[in-house]
mmCIF file with all atom_site columns, C-alpha atoms in Angstrom:
data_model
loop_
_atom_site.group_PDB
_atom_site.id
_atom_site.type_symbol
_atom_site.label_atom_id
_atom_site.label_alt_id
_atom_site.label_comp_id
_atom_site.label_asym_id
_atom_site.label_entity_id
_atom_site.label_seq_id
_atom_site.pdbx_PDB_ins_code
_atom_site.Cartn_x
_atom_site.Cartn_y
_atom_site.Cartn_z
_atom_site.occupancy
_atom_site.B_iso_or_equiv
_atom_site.pdbx_formal_charge
_atom_site.auth_seq_id
_atom_site.auth_comp_id
_atom_site.auth_asym_id
_atom_site.auth_atom_id
_atom_site.pdbx_PDB_model_num
ATOM 1   C CA . MET C 1 1   ? -38.703 118.108 17.899 1.00 39.00 ? 22  MET C CA 1
ATOM 2   C CA . ILE C 1 2   ? -40.806 116.536 20.492 1.00 42.00 ? 23  ILE C CA 1
ATOM 3   C CA . ILE C 1 3   ? -39.033 115.043 23.642 1.00 43.00 ? 24  ILE C CA 1
ATOM 4   C CA . ALA C 1 4   ? -40.923 112.663 25.677 1.00 44.00 ? 25  ALA C CA 1
ATOM 5   C CA . SER C 1 5   ? -39.967 111.841 29.200 1.00 40.00 ? 26  SER C CA 1
ATOM 6   C CA . THR C 1 6   ? -41.280 109.290 31.666 1.00 41.00 ? 27  THR C CA 1
ATOM 7   C CA . MET C 1 7   ? -41.496 110.269 35.383 1.00 39.00 ? 28  MET C CA 1
ATOM 8   C CA . PRO C 1 8   ? -40.413 107.555 37.614 1.00 42.00 ? 29  PRO C CA 1
ATOM 9   C CA . THR C 1 9   ? -43.329 106.050 39.934 1.00 45.00 ? 30  THR C CA 1
ATOM 10  C CA . TYR C 1 10  ? -42.535 104.838 43.312 1.00 53.00 ? 31  TYR C CA 1
ATOM 11  C CA . ALA C 1 11  ? -44.844 102.422 45.102 1.00 62.00 ? 32  ALA C CA 1
ATOM 12  C CA . GLN C 1 12  ? -45.772 103.265 48.761 1.00 81.00 ? 33  GLN C CA 1
ATOM 13  C CA . ASN C 1 13  ? -43.844 101.358 51.410 1.00 89.00 ? 34  ASN C CA 1
ATOM 14  C CA . VAL C 1 14  ? -45.494 99.217  53.961 1.00 92.00 ? 35  VAL C CA 1
ATOM 15  C CA . GLN C 1 15  ? -44.671 98.991  57.618 1.00 92.00 ? 36  GLN C CA 1
ATOM 16  C CA . VAL C 1 16  ? -45.595 95.883  59.593 1.00 93.00 ? 37  VAL C CA 1
ATOM 17  C CA . ASP C 1 17  ? -45.726 96.206  63.374 1.00 92.00 ? 38  ASP C CA 1
ATOM 18  C CA . TYR C 1 18  ? -46.539 93.411  65.876 1.00 91.00 ? 39  TYR C CA 1
ATOM 19  C CA . SER C 1 19  ? -47.850 93.292  69.394 1.00 85.00 ? 40  SER C CA 1
ATOM 20  C CA . GLU C 1 20  ? -48.605 90.283  71.651 1.00 73.00 ? 41  GLU C CA 1
ATOM 21  C CA . LYS C 1 21  ? -50.798 92.334  74.147 1.00 66.00 ? 42  LYS C CA 1
ATOM 22  C CA . ILE C 1 22  ? -54.440 91.635  73.956 1.00 60.00 ? 43  ILE C CA 1
ATOM 23  C CA . ASN C 1 23  ? -56.129 95.155  73.746 1.00 56.00 ? 44  ASN C CA 1
ATOM 24  C CA . ALA C 1 24  ? -59.364 96.009  75.067 1.00 49.00 ? 45  ALA C CA 1
ATOM 25  C CA . ASP C 1 25  ? -60.860 96.471  71.558 1.00 54.00 ? 46  ASP C CA 1
ATOM 26  C CA . VAL C 1 26  ? -60.307 92.732  70.624 1.00 52.00 ? 47  VAL C CA 1
ATOM 27  C CA . PRO C 1 27  ? -63.730 91.730  69.105 1.00 51.00 ? 48  PRO C CA 1
ATOM 28  C CA . THR C 1 28  ? -65.815 89.605  71.570 1.00 50.00 ? 49  THR C CA 1
ATOM 29  C CA . GLN C 1 29  ? -66.635 86.955  69.002 1.00 55.00 ? 50  GLN C CA 1
ATOM 30  C CA . LEU C 1 30  ? -62.899 86.382  68.172 1.00 56.00 ? 51  LEU C CA 1
ATOM 31  C CA . SER C 1 31  ? -61.998 86.194  71.832 1.00 55.00 ? 52  SER C CA 1
ATOM 32  C CA . LEU C 1 32  ? -64.595 83.613  72.448 1.00 53.00 ? 53  LEU C CA 1
ATOM 33  C CA . LYS C 1 33  ? -63.755 81.740  69.469 1.00 55.00 ? 54  LYS C CA 1
ATOM 34  C CA . LEU C 1 34  ? -60.626 80.079  70.778 1.00 55.00 ? 55  LEU C CA 1
ATOM 35  C CA . ASP C 1 35  ? -60.176 79.975  74.647 1.00 60.00 ? 56  ASP C CA 1
ATOM 36  C CA . ASN C 1 36  ? -56.750 78.861  75.829 1.00 59.00 ? 57  ASN C CA 1
ATOM 37  C CA . LYS C 1 37  ? -55.308 80.730  73.103 1.00 73.00 ? 58  LYS C CA 1
ATOM 38  C CA . THR C 1 38  ? -52.235 82.679  72.132 1.00 80.00 ? 59  THR C CA 1
ATOM 39  C CA . TYR C 1 39  ? -52.674 86.144  70.546 1.00 82.00 ? 60  TYR C CA 1
ATOM 40  C CA . LEU C 1 40  ? -50.758 88.291  68.148 1.00 87.00 ? 61  LEU C CA 1
ATOM 41  C CA . LYS C 1 41  ? -51.806 91.762  66.700 1.00 88.00 ? 62  LYS C CA 1
ATOM 42  C CA . ILE C 1 42  ? -50.289 93.039  63.254 1.00 91.00 ? 63  ILE C CA 1
ATOM 43  C CA . ASP C 1 43  ? -50.560 96.573  62.159 1.00 91.00 ? 64  ASP C CA 1
ATOM 44  C CA . VAL C 1 44  ? -50.053 97.074  58.505 1.00 92.00 ? 65  VAL C CA 1
ATOM 45  C CA . GLN C 1 45  ? -49.315 100.864 57.836 1.00 90.00 ? 66  GLN C CA 1
ATOM 46  C CA . ALA C 1 46  ? -49.543 102.064 54.233 1.00 89.00 ? 67  ALA C CA 1
ATOM 47  C CA . ASP C 1 47  ? -51.184 104.490 51.991 1.00 87.00 ? 68  ASP C CA 1
ATOM 48  C CA . LEU C 1 48  ? -53.703 101.948 50.331 1.00 84.00 ? 69  LEU C CA 1
ATOM 49  C CA . SER C 1 49  ? -55.879 104.612 48.394 1.00 82.00 ? 70  SER C CA 1
ATOM 50  C CA . SER C 1 50  ? -54.762 103.242 45.124 1.00 83.00 ? 71  SER C CA 1
ATOM 51  C CA . LYS C 1 51  ? -55.781 99.565  46.052 1.00 83.00 ? 72  LYS C CA 1
ATOM 52  C CA . LYS C 1 52  ? -59.314 98.026  46.584 1.00 79.00 ? 73  LYS C CA 1
ATOM 53  C CA . THR C 1 53  ? -58.725 94.632  47.630 1.00 80.00 ? 74  THR C CA 1
ATOM 54  C CA . ALA C 1 54  ? -56.595 92.907  50.222 1.00 82.00 ? 75  ALA C CA 1
ATOM 55  C CA . VAL C 1 55  ? -55.971 89.064  49.665 1.00 81.00 ? 76  VAL C CA 1
ATOM 56  C CA . PHE C 1 56  ? -54.705 86.751  52.117 1.00 82.00 ? 77  PHE C CA 1
ATOM 57  C CA . ASN C 1 57  ? -52.534 83.696  51.000 1.00 84.00 ? 78  ASN C CA 1
ATOM 58  C CA . PHE C 1 58  ? -51.624 80.532  52.976 1.00 83.00 ? 79  PHE C CA 1
ATOM 59  C CA . TYR C 1 59  ? -48.407 78.499  52.789 1.00 88.00 ? 80  TYR C CA 1
ATOM 60  C CA . THR C 1 60  ? -47.453 75.234  54.277 1.00 84.00 ? 81  THR C CA 1
ATOM 61  C CA . ALA C 1 61  ? -43.999 73.800  54.506 1.00 85.00 ? 82  ALA C CA 1
ATOM 62  C CA . LYS C 1 62  ? -44.133 70.118  54.826 1.00 80.00 ? 83  LYS C CA 1
ATOM 63  C CA . ASN C 1 63  ? -41.078 67.752  54.806 1.00 78.00 ? 84  ASN C CA 1
ATOM 64  C CA . GLY C 1 64  ? -38.978 70.558  53.389 1.00 80.00 ? 85  GLY C CA 1
ATOM 65  C CA . VAL C 1 65  ? -41.336 71.552  50.627 1.00 86.00 ? 86  VAL C CA 1
ATOM 66  C CA . VAL C 1 66  ? -43.149 75.010  50.534 1.00 89.00 ? 87  VAL C CA 1
ATOM 67  C CA . SER C 1 67  ? -46.669 74.824  48.865 1.00 87.00 ? 88  SER C CA 1
ATOM 68  C CA . LYS C 1 68  ? -49.174 77.651  48.415 1.00 86.00 ? 89  LYS C CA 1
ATOM 69  C CA . PHE C 1 69  ? -52.981 77.020  48.904 1.00 74.00 ? 90  PHE C CA 1
ATOM 70  C CA . ASP C 1 70  ? -55.782 79.079  47.706 1.00 60.00 ? 91  ASP C CA 1
ATOM 71  C CA . MET C 1 71  ? -57.847 80.236  50.733 1.00 58.00 ? 92  MET C CA 1
ATOM 72  C CA . GLY C 1 72  ? -60.405 81.860  48.657 1.00 54.00 ? 93  GLY C CA 1
ATOM 73  C CA . ILE C 1 73  ? -60.576 84.969  50.905 1.00 55.00 ? 94  ILE C CA 1
ATOM 74  C CA . PRO C 1 74  ? -60.445 88.126  49.103 1.00 53.00 ? 95  PRO C CA 1
ATOM 75  C CA . VAL C 1 75  ? -61.261 91.009  51.455 1.00 56.00 ? 96  VAL C CA 1
ATOM 76  C CA . GLN C 1 76  ? -62.776 94.016  50.018 1.00 52.00 ? 97  GLN C CA 1
ATOM 77  C CA . MET C 1 77  ? -61.451 97.125  51.253 1.00 50.00 ? 98  MET C CA 1
ATOM 78  C CA . SER C 1 78  ? -64.639 99.069  51.214 1.00 43.00 ? 99  SER C CA 1
ATOM 79  C CA . GLY C 1 79  ? -66.178 96.207  53.427 1.00 41.00 ? 100 GLY C CA 1
ATOM 80  C CA . ILE C 1 80  ? -63.789 96.355  56.129 1.00 46.00 ? 101 ILE C CA 1
ATOM 81  C CA . SER C 1 81  ? -63.930 100.149 56.931 1.00 43.00 ? 102 SER C CA 1
ATOM 82  C CA . ILE C 1 82  ? -60.250 101.062 56.662 1.00 48.00 ? 103 ILE C CA 1
ATOM 83  C CA . PRO C 1 83  ? -60.085 104.694 57.886 1.00 46.00 ? 104 PRO C CA 1
ATOM 84  C CA . ASN C 1 84  ? -58.535 106.811 55.057 1.00 49.00 ? 105 ASN C CA 1
ATOM 85  C CA . LYS C 1 85  ? -57.169 103.548 53.674 1.00 69.00 ? 106 LYS C CA 1
ATOM 86  C CA . ASP C 1 86  ? -53.921 104.234 55.656 1.00 76.00 ? 107 ASP C CA 1
ATOM 87  C CA . GLY C 1 87  ? -53.605 100.709 56.836 1.00 81.00 ? 108 GLY C CA 1
ATOM 88  C CA . MET C 1 88  ? -55.202 97.713  58.581 1.00 85.00 ? 109 MET C CA 1
ATOM 89  C CA . SER C 1 89  ? -55.153 95.965  61.824 1.00 85.00 ? 110 SER C CA 1
ATOM 90  C CA . ILE C 1 90  ? -55.028 92.180  62.053 1.00 87.00 ? 111 ILE C CA 1
ATOM 91  C CA . GLU C 1 91  ? -55.592 90.125  65.157 1.00 84.00 ? 112 GLU C CA 1
ATOM 92  C CA . VAL C 1 92  ? -54.718 86.462  65.223 1.00 85.00 ? 113 VAL C CA 1
ATOM 93  C CA . MET C 1 93  ? -55.493 84.096  67.834 1.00 81.00 ? 114 MET C CA 1
ATOM 94  C CA . MET C 1 94  ? -54.247 80.406  67.704 1.00 82.00 ? 115 MET C CA 1
ATOM 95  C CA . LYS C 1 95  ? -55.223 77.344  69.617 1.00 79.00 ? 116 LYS C CA 1
ATOM 96  C CA . GLN C 1 96  ? -53.178 74.103  69.743 1.00 79.00 ? 117 GLN C CA 1
ATOM 97  C CA . GLN C 1 97  ? -55.098 70.931  71.029 1.00 74.00 ? 118 GLN C CA 1
ATOM 98  C CA . ARG C 1 98  ? -53.604 67.640  70.553 1.00 67.00 ? 119 ARG C CA 1
ATOM 99  C CA . ASP C 1 99  ? -52.960 67.125  66.790 1.00 65.00 ? 120 ASP C CA 1
ATOM 100 C CA . THR C 1 100 ? -54.879 70.082  65.805 1.00 72.00 ? 121 THR C CA 1
ATOM 101 C CA . VAL C 1 101 ? -53.757 73.821  65.347 1.00 78.00 ? 122 VAL C CA 1
ATOM 102 C CA . ALA C 1 102 ? -56.746 76.111  64.973 1.00 77.00 ? 123 ALA C CA 1
ATOM 103 C CA . VAL C 1 103 ? -56.333 79.696  63.758 1.00 80.00 ? 124 VAL C CA 1
ATOM 104 C CA . ALA C 1 104 ? -58.862 82.536  64.027 1.00 77.00 ? 125 ALA C CA 1
ATOM 105 C CA . PHE C 1 105 ? -58.321 86.250  62.899 1.00 77.00 ? 126 PHE C CA 1
ATOM 106 C CA . ALA C 1 106 ? -60.076 89.730  62.557 1.00 79.00 ? 127 ALA C CA 1
ATOM 107 C CA . VAL C 1 107 ? -59.306 92.481  60.057 1.00 81.00 ? 128 VAL C CA 1
ATOM 108 C CA . ASN C 1 108 ? -60.006 96.036  61.504 1.00 77.00 ? 129 ASN C CA 1
ATOM 109 C CA . GLY C 1 109 ? -62.491 94.409  63.871 1.00 73.00 ? 130 GLY C CA 1
ATOM 110 C CA . ARG C 1 110 ? -64.171 92.071  61.504 1.00 72.00 ? 131 ARG C CA 1
ATOM 111 C CA . THR C 1 111 ? -63.958 88.426  62.616 1.00 71.00 ? 132 THR C CA 1
ATOM 112 C CA . MET C 1 112 ? -63.036 86.050  59.777 1.00 66.00 ? 133 MET C CA 1
ATOM 113 C CA . ASP C 1 113 ? -61.407 82.481  59.526 1.00 57.00 ? 134 ASP C CA 1
ATOM 114 C CA . LEU C 1 114 ? -58.315 81.452  57.973 1.00 52.00 ? 135 LEU C CA 1
ATOM 115 C CA . MET C 1 115 ? -57.736 78.078  56.660 1.00 49.00 ? 136 MET C CA 1
ATOM 116 C CA . ILE C 1 116 ? -57.005 75.853  59.634 1.00 53.00 ? 137 ILE C CA 1
ATOM 117 C CA . PRO C 1 117 ? -54.056 73.419  59.279 1.00 54.00 ? 138 PRO C CA 1
ATOM 118 C CA . ARG C 1 118 ? -55.106 69.843  60.557 1.00 52.00 ? 139 ARG C CA 1
ATOM 119 C CA . ASN C 1 119 ? -52.856 67.442  61.957 1.00 52.00 ? 140 ASN C CA 1
ATOM 120 C CA . PHE C 1 120 ? -50.224 70.056  61.718 1.00 60.00 ? 141 PHE C CA 1
ATOM 121 C CA . MET C 1 121 ? -47.817 68.518  64.357 1.00 59.00 ? 142 MET C CA 1
ATOM 122 C CA . ILE C 1 122 ? -44.225 67.510  64.725 1.00 59.00 ? 143 ILE C CA 1
ATOM 123 C CA . SER C 1 123 ? -43.522 64.556  66.877 1.00 59.00 ? 144 SER C CA 1
ATOM 124 C CA . PHE C 1 124 ? -40.122 64.146  68.661 1.00 58.00 ? 145 PHE C CA 1
ATOM 125 C CA . PRO C 1 125 ? -38.315 60.856  68.749 1.00 56.00 ? 146 PRO C CA 1
ATOM 126 C CA . GLU C 1 126 ? -39.577 60.080  72.235 1.00 62.00 ? 147 GLU C CA 1
ATOM 127 C CA . GLY C 1 127 ? -43.173 60.912  71.210 1.00 64.00 ? 148 GLY C CA 1
ATOM 128 C CA . GLN C 1 128 ? -43.386 64.367  72.591 1.00 68.00 ? 149 GLN C CA 1
ATOM 129 C CA . SER C 1 129 ? -45.297 66.801  70.537 1.00 72.00 ? 150 SER C CA 1
ATOM 130 C CA . CYS C 1 130 ? -43.924 70.242  69.244 1.00 79.00 ? 151 CYS C CA 1
ATOM 131 C CA . SER C 1 131 ? -45.596 73.226  70.751 1.00 84.00 ? 152 SER C CA 1
ATOM 132 C CA . TYR C 1 132 ? -46.514 75.716  68.135 1.00 86.00 ? 153 TYR C CA 1
ATOM 133 C CA . ILE C 1 133 ? -46.940 79.592  68.284 1.00 87.00 ? 154 ILE C CA 1
ATOM 134 C CA . PRO C 1 134 ? -48.238 82.385  66.041 1.00 89.00 ? 155 PRO C CA 1
ATOM 135 C CA . MET C 1 135 ? -44.998 84.199  65.260 1.00 92.00 ? 156 MET C CA 1
ATOM 136 C CA . GLU C 1 136 ? -43.748 87.347  63.650 1.00 94.00 ? 157 GLU C CA 1
ATOM 137 C CA . THR C 1 137 ? -42.209 87.237  60.324 1.00 95.00 ? 158 THR C CA 1
ATOM 138 C CA . TYR C 1 138 ? -39.468 89.702  60.322 1.00 95.00 ? 159 TYR C CA 1
ATOM 139 C CA . VAL C 1 139 ? -37.725 90.187  56.917 1.00 94.00 ? 160 VAL C CA 1
ATOM 140 C CA . ASP C 1 140 ? -34.737 92.521  56.147 1.00 92.00 ? 161 ASP C CA 1
ATOM 141 C CA . GLN C 1 141 ? -36.381 93.705  53.061 1.00 89.00 ? 162 GLN C CA 1
ATOM 142 C CA . ALA C 1 142 ? -38.392 96.881  52.290 1.00 92.00 ? 163 ALA C CA 1
ATOM 143 C CA . PHE C 1 143 ? -41.875 95.868  51.018 1.00 94.00 ? 164 PHE C CA 1
ATOM 144 C CA . THR C 1 144 ? -44.194 98.077  48.926 1.00 93.00 ? 165 THR C CA 1
ATOM 145 C CA . ILE C 1 145 ? -47.883 97.885  48.463 1.00 91.00 ? 166 ILE C CA 1
ATOM 146 C CA . ASN C 1 146 ? -47.228 96.086  45.154 1.00 93.00 ? 167 ASN C CA 1
ATOM 147 C CA . ASP C 1 147 ? -45.435 93.214  46.731 1.00 95.00 ? 168 ASP C CA 1
ATOM 148 C CA . GLU C 1 148 ? -46.739 90.035  48.510 1.00 94.00 ? 169 GLU C CA 1
ATOM 149 C CA . ILE C 1 149 ? -45.778 90.502  52.340 1.00 95.00 ? 170 ILE C CA 1
ATOM 150 C CA . PRO C 1 150 ? -45.399 87.896  54.906 1.00 95.00 ? 171 PRO C CA 1
ATOM 151 C CA . ILE C 1 151 ? -47.350 88.798  57.935 1.00 94.00 ? 172 ILE C CA 1
ATOM 152 C CA . PHE C 1 152 ? -47.159 85.940  60.361 1.00 93.00 ? 173 PHE C CA 1
ATOM 153 C CA . ALA C 1 153 ? -46.240 82.152  60.788 1.00 93.00 ? 174 ALA C CA 1
ATOM 154 C CA . VAL C 1 154 ? -47.357 79.197  62.634 1.00 90.00 ? 175 VAL C CA 1
ATOM 155 C CA . THR C 1 155 ? -44.229 77.351  63.787 1.00 89.00 ? 176 THR C CA 1
ATOM 156 C CA . GLY C 1 156 ? -42.510 75.213  66.561 1.00 87.00 ? 177 GLY C CA 1
ATOM 157 C CA . GLY C 1 157 ? -39.257 77.024  65.990 1.00 90.00 ? 178 GLY C CA 1
ATOM 158 C CA . ILE C 1 158 ? -36.140 75.234  65.519 1.00 89.00 ? 179 ILE C CA 1
ATOM 159 C CA . CYS C 1 159 ? -36.511 71.958  67.178 1.00 83.00 ? 180 CYS C CA 1
ATOM 160 C CA . GLY C 1 160 ? -33.789 69.946  68.454 1.00 81.00 ? 181 GLY C CA 1
ATOM 161 C CA . ALA C 1 161 ? -32.337 67.860  71.484 1.00 77.00 ? 182 ALA C CA 1
ATOM 162 C CA . MET C 1 162 ? -29.828 68.212  74.284 1.00 77.00 ? 183 MET C CA 1
ATOM 163 C CA . ASP C 1 163 ? -28.227 66.437  77.069 1.00 77.00 ? 184 ASP C CA 1
ATOM 164 C CA . PHE C 1 164 ? -28.774 68.037  80.593 1.00 76.00 ? 185 PHE C CA 1
ATOM 165 C CA . MET C 1 165 ? -26.836 66.225  83.296 1.00 78.00 ? 186 MET C CA 1
ATOM 166 C CA . GLY C 1 166 ? -27.406 62.875  81.397 1.00 79.00 ? 187 GLY C CA 1
ATOM 167 C CA . THR C 1 167 ? -30.927 63.447  80.736 1.00 79.00 ? 188 THR C CA 1
ATOM 168 C CA . PRO C 1 168 ? -32.079 63.861  77.317 1.00 75.00 ? 189 PRO C CA 1
ATOM 169 C CA . MET C 1 169 ? -34.153 66.938  76.711 1.00 77.00 ? 190 MET C CA 1
ATOM 170 C CA . PHE C 1 170 ? -36.188 68.282  73.728 1.00 78.00 ? 191 PHE C CA 1
ATOM 171 C CA . THR C 1 171 ? -35.733 71.905  72.822 1.00 83.00 ? 192 THR C CA 1
ATOM 172 C CA . GLN C 1 172 ? -37.588 74.592  70.723 1.00 87.00 ? 193 GLN C CA 1
ATOM 173 C CA . ASP C 1 173 ? -35.887 77.835  69.889 1.00 90.00 ? 194 ASP C CA 1
ATOM 174 C CA . TYR C 1 174 ? -38.548 80.280  68.634 1.00 91.00 ? 195 TYR C CA 1
ATOM 175 C CA . CYS C 1 175 ? -36.414 83.411  68.923 1.00 92.00 ? 196 CYS C CA 1
ATOM 176 C CA . GLY C 1 176 ? -33.591 81.940  67.188 1.00 92.00 ? 197 GLY C CA 1
ATOM 177 C CA . LEU C 1 177 ? -35.698 81.292  64.168 1.00 93.00 ? 198 LEU C CA 1
ATOM 178 C CA . ARG C 1 178 ? -37.492 84.667  64.319 1.00 93.00 ? 199 ARG C CA 1
ATOM 179 C CA . ASP C 1 179 ? -34.384 86.706  64.827 1.00 94.00 ? 200 ASP C CA 1
ATOM 180 C CA . LYS C 1 180 ? -32.718 85.445  61.545 1.00 93.00 ? 201 LYS C CA 1
ATOM 181 C CA . HIS C 1 181 ? -35.000 87.832  59.700 1.00 95.00 ? 202 HIS C CA 1
ATOM 182 C CA . GLN C 1 182 ? -35.291 85.442  56.767 1.00 94.00 ? 203 GLN C CA 1
ATOM 183 C CA . HIS C 1 183 ? -38.422 85.180  54.645 1.00 95.00 ? 204 HIS C CA 1
ATOM 184 C CA . PRO C 1 184 ? -40.467 82.323  55.938 1.00 95.00 ? 205 PRO C CA 1
ATOM 185 C CA . LYS C 1 185 ? -40.270 80.567  52.573 1.00 93.00 ? 206 LYS C CA 1
ATOM 186 C CA . GLU C 1 186 ? -36.622 80.238  53.084 1.00 93.00 ? 207 GLU C CA 1
ATOM 187 C CA . TRP C 1 187 ? -36.892 78.545  56.680 1.00 93.00 ? 208 TRP C CA 1
ATOM 188 C CA . VAL C 1 188 ? -36.918 75.058  55.198 1.00 89.00 ? 209 VAL C CA 1
ATOM 189 C CA . ASN C 1 189 ? -33.169 75.786  54.423 1.00 87.00 ? 210 ASN C CA 1
ATOM 190 C CA . ILE C 1 190 ? -32.425 76.856  57.948 1.00 83.00 ? 211 ILE C CA 1
ATOM 191 C CA . ASP C 1 191 ? -31.526 74.391  60.916 1.00 82.00 ? 212 ASP C CA 1
ATOM 192 C CA . ASP C 1 192 ? -34.057 71.700  59.689 1.00 78.00 ? 213 ASP C CA 1
ATOM 193 C CA . VAL C 1 193 ? -37.164 73.857  60.149 1.00 85.00 ? 214 VAL C CA 1
ATOM 194 C CA . HIS C 1 194 ? -39.459 71.769  57.701 1.00 79.00 ? 215 HIS C CA 1
ATOM 195 C CA . ASP C 1 195 ? -42.910 71.716  59.187 1.00 81.00 ? 216 ASP C CA 1
ATOM 196 C CA . TYR C 1 196 ? -44.708 75.024  59.524 1.00 87.00 ? 217 TYR C CA 1
ATOM 197 C CA . CYS C 1 197 ? -47.158 77.577  57.933 1.00 87.00 ? 218 CYS C CA 1
ATOM 198 C CA . PHE C 1 198 ? -47.244 81.084  57.014 1.00 91.00 ? 219 PHE C CA 1
ATOM 199 C CA . TYR C 1 199 ? -49.555 83.804  55.849 1.00 89.00 ? 220 TYR C CA 1
ATOM 200 C CA . THR C 1 200 ? -49.083 86.692  53.351 1.00 91.00 ? 221 THR C CA 1
ATOM 201 C CA . ILE C 1 201 ? -51.120 89.656  52.307 1.00 90.00 ? 222 ILE C CA 1
ATOM 202 C CA . GLU C 1 202 ? -51.379 91.341  48.817 1.00 88.00 ? 223 GLU C CA 1
ATOM 203 C CA . PHE C 1 203 ? -53.136 94.527  47.787 1.00 86.00 ? 224 PHE C CA 1
ATOM 204 C CA . HIS C 1 204 ? -54.805 94.724  44.370 1.00 83.00 ? 225 HIS C CA 1
#
């Protein structure tokens, strides 16, 4: 009698860390691409030795509907010099000017362009515009190298209004949204957060 057994296989976990401090090794061309910018550094740590390609995905949420767009940016691992394929560093810079939010980024020091959302603004009732930031996407879920992993979002947070000593004031709560630790695709169901975009990464 022959007994066949299958050993379980476990995918490698992925750890995503964030930093808002601009380091000395930020690529010059990325630094010059967007002045008056906000900055976010993302370190993706994992054993990627079984993967060859990293693909970035772009999603928008508009009027409460989340849609995926094909950015057409597959990143060949061999082309971006990942040391020992033990992870990657992603640097993001964002600039908001009037009715435009522009995003530039670098992967392991190699400068690239993400899709730039145009006219991506929220107007408050009195005509005041919403201020956007690149924001961490903390999710209370363990991701592996076989998952599609959210890495950052561009958002105005939870927008609202309050009365301050008889004067109406417009409010934006970034931390309140981030600290809910919900997947960004679920933000449309949180506190009327309906207009934002976010980016994910997949390994193949």
